[in-house]
Amino acid sequence: MAVTSTAIDLSLSDNFSEWSSLGSSSPIHPGSKEYSYTKIASTLQAGRKGPYTLKPQSFVLAWTAEKVEIPITSRLAARVEGKSSLARLGVGIHVTAPVIHSGFKGNIQLEMFNFGPHHIVLEPGMWVCQLVFELTTGTPEKGYQGIFAGQTA
């Protein structure tokens, strides 16, 4: 973790998950009670053996190496933003859902997509994203309790 003038930089862990190609022609219903993204993702521990190569027009789920904790009493939330060094290569770091809610504790899962034409080598430990903090108008009664609460790499 590195503190900059306006954000906290976070690095990439060695855990990557890529979507399984099995059943890719079947529609996915994320609103149904039976839906589970883990049923359609296969885990790839690429970082333990070396870097992960993100191909053009490909998607991978990755994690920050650092665990983050935003106490519910802090009146803070954060946004995950990409680093310009990767953005200029066409890599989106947190494609959607960038908000880290007050009360969150754990590693941050990154939704990475390569919009560019080049194969991009993702090295565990590289600076991959930054957290920009926002002050909320009040203290929440309860912290984030969604499906990904307490997630870890």
PDB file of C-alpha atoms in Angstrom:
ATOM      1  CA  MET A   1       0.000   0.000   0.000  1.00  0.00           C
ATOM      2  CA  ALA A   2       1.270   3.472  -0.864  1.00  0.00           C
ATOM      3  CA  VAL A   3      -0.303   6.764   0.182  1.00  0.00           C
ATOM      4  CA  THR A   4      -0.283   9.423  -2.543  1.00  0.00           C
ATOM      5  CA  SER A   5      -1.499  13.027  -2.453  1.00  0.00           C
ATOM      6  CA  THR A   6      -5.156  12.112  -3.044  1.00  0.00           C
ATOM      7  CA  ALA A   7      -5.480   8.323  -2.860  1.00  0.00           C
ATOM      8  CA  ILE A   8      -4.094   5.065  -1.536  1.00  0.00           C
ATOM      9  CA  ASP A   9      -2.469   2.809  -4.138  1.00  0.00           C
ATOM     10  CA  LEU A  10      -3.094  -0.935  -3.894  1.00  0.00           C
ATOM     11  CA  SER A  11      -1.195  -3.791  -5.494  1.00  0.00           C
ATOM     12  CA  LEU A  12      -2.239  -6.944  -7.311  1.00  0.00           C
ATOM     13  CA  SER A  13      -2.339 -10.291  -5.505  1.00  0.00           C
ATOM     14  CA  ASP A  14      -1.465 -13.635  -7.074  1.00  0.00           C
ATOM     15  CA  ASN A  15      -5.091 -14.846  -7.246  1.00  0.00           C
ATOM     16  CA  PHE A  16      -6.939 -14.708 -10.560  1.00  0.00           C
ATOM     17  CA  SER A  17     -10.274 -16.222 -11.606  1.00  0.00           C
ATOM     18  CA  GLU A  18     -11.366 -16.490 -15.192  1.00  0.00           C
ATOM     19  CA  TRP A  19     -14.757 -17.453 -16.531  1.00  0.00           C
ATOM     20  CA  SER A  20     -15.123 -21.025 -17.649  1.00  0.00           C
ATOM     21  CA  SER A  21     -15.931 -21.426 -21.331  1.00  0.00           C
ATOM     22  CA  LEU A  22     -18.216 -24.343 -20.491  1.00  0.00           C
ATOM     23  CA  GLY A  23     -21.848 -23.451 -21.001  1.00  0.00           C
ATOM     24  CA  SER A  24     -21.006 -20.057 -22.436  1.00  0.00           C
ATOM     25  CA  SER A  25     -23.847 -20.398 -24.943  1.00  0.00           C
ATOM     26  CA  SER A  26     -26.417 -20.737 -22.142  1.00  0.00           C
ATOM     27  CA  PRO A  27     -28.008 -17.555 -20.843  1.00  0.00           C
ATOM     28  CA  ILE A  28     -27.003 -16.470 -17.346  1.00  0.00           C
ATOM     29  CA  HIS A  29     -29.719 -15.188 -14.998  1.00  0.00           C
ATOM     30  CA  PRO A  30     -27.966 -13.107 -12.309  1.00  0.00           C
ATOM     31  CA  GLY A  31     -31.313 -12.088 -10.773  1.00  0.00           C
ATOM     32  CA  SER A  32     -32.434 -15.642  -9.983  1.00  0.00           C
ATOM     33  CA  LYS A  33     -32.065 -17.233  -6.544  1.00  0.00           C
ATOM     34  CA  GLU A  34     -30.142 -20.163  -8.069  1.00  0.00           C
ATOM     35  CA  TYR A  35     -27.484 -17.911  -9.600  1.00  0.00           C
ATOM     36  CA  SER A  36     -23.945 -18.151  -8.220  1.00  0.00           C
ATOM     37  CA  TYR A  37     -21.006 -16.646 -10.054  1.00  0.00           C
ATOM     38  CA  THR A  38     -18.703 -19.271  -8.525  1.00  0.00           C
ATOM     39  CA  LYS A  39     -20.584 -21.978 -10.426  1.00  0.00           C
ATOM     40  CA  ILE A  40     -19.462 -20.498 -13.747  1.00  0.00           C
ATOM     41  CA  ALA A  41     -15.950 -19.349 -12.818  1.00  0.00           C
ATOM     42  CA  SER A  42     -12.887 -21.554 -12.635  1.00  0.00           C
ATOM     43  CA  THR A  43     -10.102 -20.552 -10.259  1.00  0.00           C
ATOM     44  CA  LEU A  44      -6.668 -19.993 -11.702  1.00  0.00           C
ATOM     45  CA  GLN A  45      -3.761 -19.522  -9.288  1.00  0.00           C
ATOM     46  CA  ALA A  46      -1.587 -17.956 -11.982  1.00  0.00           C
ATOM     47  CA  GLY A  47       0.394 -15.701  -9.673  1.00  0.00           C
ATOM     48  CA  ARG A  48       1.903 -18.579  -7.722  1.00  0.00           C
ATOM     49  CA  LYS A  49       3.695 -19.751 -10.867  1.00  0.00           C
ATOM     50  CA  GLY A  50       4.296 -16.383 -12.451  1.00  0.00           C
ATOM     51  CA  PRO A  51       2.417 -13.519 -14.057  1.00  0.00           C
ATOM     52  CA  TYR A  52      -1.033 -13.685 -15.644  1.00  0.00           C
ATOM     53  CA  THR A  53      -1.420 -12.559 -19.263  1.00  0.00           C
ATOM     54  CA  LEU A  54      -4.662 -10.709 -19.974  1.00  0.00           C
ATOM     55  CA  LYS A  55      -5.463 -11.183 -23.646  1.00  0.00           C
ATOM     56  CA  PRO A  56      -7.180  -8.532 -25.785  1.00  0.00           C
ATOM     57  CA  GLN A  57     -10.949  -8.430 -25.276  1.00  0.00           C
ATOM     58  CA  SER A  58     -10.645 -10.705 -22.222  1.00  0.00           C
ATOM     59  CA  PHE A  59     -11.968 -10.472 -18.675  1.00  0.00           C
ATOM     60  CA  VAL A  60     -10.444 -11.700 -15.424  1.00  0.00           C
ATOM     61  CA  LEU A  61     -11.347 -11.364 -11.764  1.00  0.00           C
ATOM     62  CA  ALA A  62      -8.344 -10.475  -9.625  1.00  0.00           C
ATOM     63  CA  TRP A  63      -7.730  -9.335  -6.055  1.00  0.00           C
ATOM     64  CA  THR A  64      -5.814  -6.643  -4.296  1.00  0.00           C
ATOM     65  CA  ALA A  65      -2.960  -7.965  -2.175  1.00  0.00           C
ATOM     66  CA  GLU A  66      -3.936  -5.641   0.652  1.00  0.00           C
ATOM     67  CA  LYS A  67      -6.917  -6.120   2.917  1.00  0.00           C
ATOM     68  CA  VAL A  68      -8.985  -3.000   3.414  1.00  0.00           C
ATOM     69  CA  GLU A  69     -11.139  -2.108   6.388  1.00  0.00           C
ATOM     70  CA  ILE A  70     -13.416   0.922   6.492  1.00  0.00           C
ATOM     71  CA  PRO A  71     -14.945   1.121   9.971  1.00  0.00           C
ATOM     72  CA  ILE A  72     -18.665   1.822   9.948  1.00  0.00           C
ATOM     73  CA  THR A  73     -18.146   4.709  12.372  1.00  0.00           C
ATOM     74  CA  SER A  74     -15.626   6.436  10.068  1.00  0.00           C
ATOM     75  CA  ARG A  75     -18.313   8.060   7.896  1.00  0.00           C
ATOM     76  CA  LEU A  76     -16.135   7.092   4.908  1.00  0.00           C
ATOM     77  CA  ALA A  77     -16.718   5.179   1.711  1.00  0.00           C
ATOM     78  CA  ALA A  78     -14.201   4.666  -1.092  1.00  0.00           C
ATOM     79  CA  ARG A  79     -14.091   4.236  -4.860  1.00  0.00           C
ATOM     80  CA  VAL A  80     -11.713   1.914  -6.661  1.00  0.00           C
ATOM     81  CA  GLU A  81     -10.065   3.658  -9.596  1.00  0.00           C
ATOM     82  CA  GLY A  82      -7.583   2.306 -12.107  1.00  0.00           C
ATOM     83  CA  LYS A  83      -4.028   3.526 -12.606  1.00  0.00           C
ATOM     84  CA  SER A  84      -3.348   5.655 -15.678  1.00  0.00           C
ATOM     85  CA  SER A  85      -0.379   3.466 -16.656  1.00  0.00           C
ATOM     86  CA  LEU A  86      -2.779   0.560 -17.262  1.00  0.00           C
ATOM     87  CA  ALA A  87      -5.657   2.688 -18.555  1.00  0.00           C
ATOM     88  CA  ARG A  88      -3.448   3.982 -21.380  1.00  0.00           C
ATOM     89  CA  LEU A  89      -2.942   0.367 -22.453  1.00  0.00           C
ATOM     90  CA  GLY A  90      -6.711  -0.168 -22.522  1.00  0.00           C
ATOM     91  CA  VAL A  91      -7.029  -2.065 -19.232  1.00  0.00           C
ATOM     92  CA  GLY A  92     -10.074  -1.328 -17.092  1.00  0.00           C
ATOM     93  CA  ILE A  93      -9.340  -2.269 -13.485  1.00  0.00           C
ATOM     94  CA  HIS A  94     -12.719  -2.125 -11.827  1.00  0.00           C
ATOM     95  CA  VAL A  95     -15.125  -2.140 -14.742  1.00  0.00           C
ATOM     96  CA  THR A  96     -18.290  -1.723 -12.639  1.00  0.00           C
ATOM     97  CA  ALA A  97     -19.323  -1.464  -8.985  1.00  0.00           C
ATOM     98  CA  PRO A  98     -16.389   0.664  -7.768  1.00  0.00           C
ATOM     99  CA  VAL A  99     -17.914   1.624  -4.397  1.00  0.00           C
ATOM    100  CA  ILE A 100     -16.373   0.224  -1.220  1.00  0.00           C
ATOM    101  CA  HIS A 101     -19.002   0.760   1.464  1.00  0.00           C
ATOM    102  CA  SER A 102     -18.523   1.828   5.045  1.00  0.00           C
ATOM    103  CA  GLY A 103     -18.156  -1.325   7.131  1.00  0.00           C
ATOM    104  CA  PHE A 104     -16.333  -3.251   4.371  1.00  0.00           C
ATOM    105  CA  LYS A 105     -13.486  -5.495   5.485  1.00  0.00           C
ATOM    106  CA  GLY A 106     -11.410  -7.700   3.177  1.00  0.00           C
ATOM    107  CA  ASN A 107      -9.472  -7.843  -0.066  1.00  0.00           C
ATOM    108  CA  ILE A 108     -11.034  -6.003  -2.986  1.00  0.00           C
ATOM    109  CA  GLN A 109     -11.977  -8.079  -5.983  1.00  0.00           C
ATOM    110  CA  LEU A 110     -11.140  -6.359  -9.263  1.00  0.00           C
ATOM    111  CA  GLU A 111     -13.137  -6.804 -12.470  1.00  0.00           C
ATOM    112  CA  MET A 112     -10.415  -6.368 -15.089  1.00  0.00           C
ATOM    113  CA  PHE A 113     -11.022  -6.118 -18.824  1.00  0.00           C
ATOM    114  CA  ASN A 114      -8.514  -5.587 -21.620  1.00  0.00           C
ATOM    115  CA  PHE A 115     -10.143  -3.194 -24.090  1.00  0.00           C
ATOM    116  CA  GLY A 116      -6.849  -2.762 -25.948  1.00  0.00           C
ATOM    117  CA  PRO A 117      -5.163  -4.683 -28.774  1.00  0.00           C
ATOM    118  CA  HIS A 118      -2.156  -5.967 -26.779  1.00  0.00           C
ATOM    119  CA  HIS A 119      -1.553  -8.879 -24.416  1.00  0.00           C
ATOM    120  CA  ILE A 120      -0.957  -7.325 -20.974  1.00  0.00           C
ATOM    121  CA  VAL A 121       1.198  -9.097 -18.387  1.00  0.00           C
ATOM    122  CA  LEU A 122      -0.196  -8.681 -14.869  1.00  0.00           C
ATOM    123  CA  GLU A 123       2.495  -9.174 -12.240  1.00  0.00           C
ATOM    124  CA  PRO A 124       1.624  -9.954  -8.623  1.00  0.00           C
ATOM    125  CA  GLY A 125       2.747  -6.998  -6.513  1.00  0.00           C
ATOM    126  CA  MET A 126       2.370  -4.390  -9.260  1.00  0.00           C
ATOM    127  CA  TRP A 127       0.441  -1.207  -8.454  1.00  0.00           C
ATOM    128  CA  VAL A 128      -2.943  -1.844 -10.013  1.00  0.00           C
ATOM    129  CA  CYS A 129      -5.526   0.512  -8.519  1.00  0.00           C
ATOM    130  CA  GLN A 130      -6.146   3.318  -6.095  1.00  0.00           C
ATOM    131  CA  LEU A 131      -8.752   4.044  -3.445  1.00  0.00           C
ATOM    132  CA  VAL A 132     -10.261   7.512  -3.396  1.00  0.00           C
ATOM    133  CA  PHE A 133     -12.127   8.203  -0.150  1.00  0.00           C
ATOM    134  CA  GLU A 134     -15.399  10.077   0.209  1.00  0.00           C
ATOM    135  CA  LEU A 135     -16.965  11.493   3.348  1.00  0.00           C
ATOM    136  CA  THR A 136     -20.566  10.358   3.826  1.00  0.00           C
ATOM    137  CA  THR A 137     -23.270  12.615   5.268  1.00  0.00           C
ATOM    138  CA  GLY A 138     -24.057  10.380   8.220  1.00  0.00           C
ATOM    139  CA  THR A 139     -22.996   7.259  10.061  1.00  0.00           C
ATOM    140  CA  PRO A 140     -24.733   4.173   8.644  1.00  0.00           C
ATOM    141  CA  GLU A 141     -26.771   2.044  11.038  1.00  0.00           C
ATOM    142  CA  LYS A 142     -25.186  -1.078   9.597  1.00  0.00           C
ATOM    143  CA  GLY A 143     -22.294  -1.795   7.259  1.00  0.00           C
ATOM    144  CA  TYR A 144     -22.307  -3.490   3.892  1.00  0.00           C
ATOM    145  CA  GLN A 145     -24.070  -6.846   4.188  1.00  0.00           C
ATOM    146  CA  GLY A 146     -24.322  -7.905   0.545  1.00  0.00           C
ATOM    147  CA  ILE A 147     -23.295 -11.214  -1.003  1.00  0.00           C
ATOM    148  CA  PHE A 148     -19.612 -10.216  -1.112  1.00  0.00           C
ATOM    149  CA  ALA A 149     -19.321  -9.026   2.515  1.00  0.00           C
ATOM    150  CA  GLY A 150     -16.175 -10.378   4.148  1.00  0.00           C
ATOM    151  CA  GLN A 151     -14.647 -11.555   0.875  1.00  0.00           C
ATOM    152  CA  THR A 152     -11.014 -12.585   0.906  1.00  0.00           C
ATOM    153  CA  ALA A 153      -8.513 -13.387  -1.791  1.00  0.00           C
TER     154      ALA A 153
END
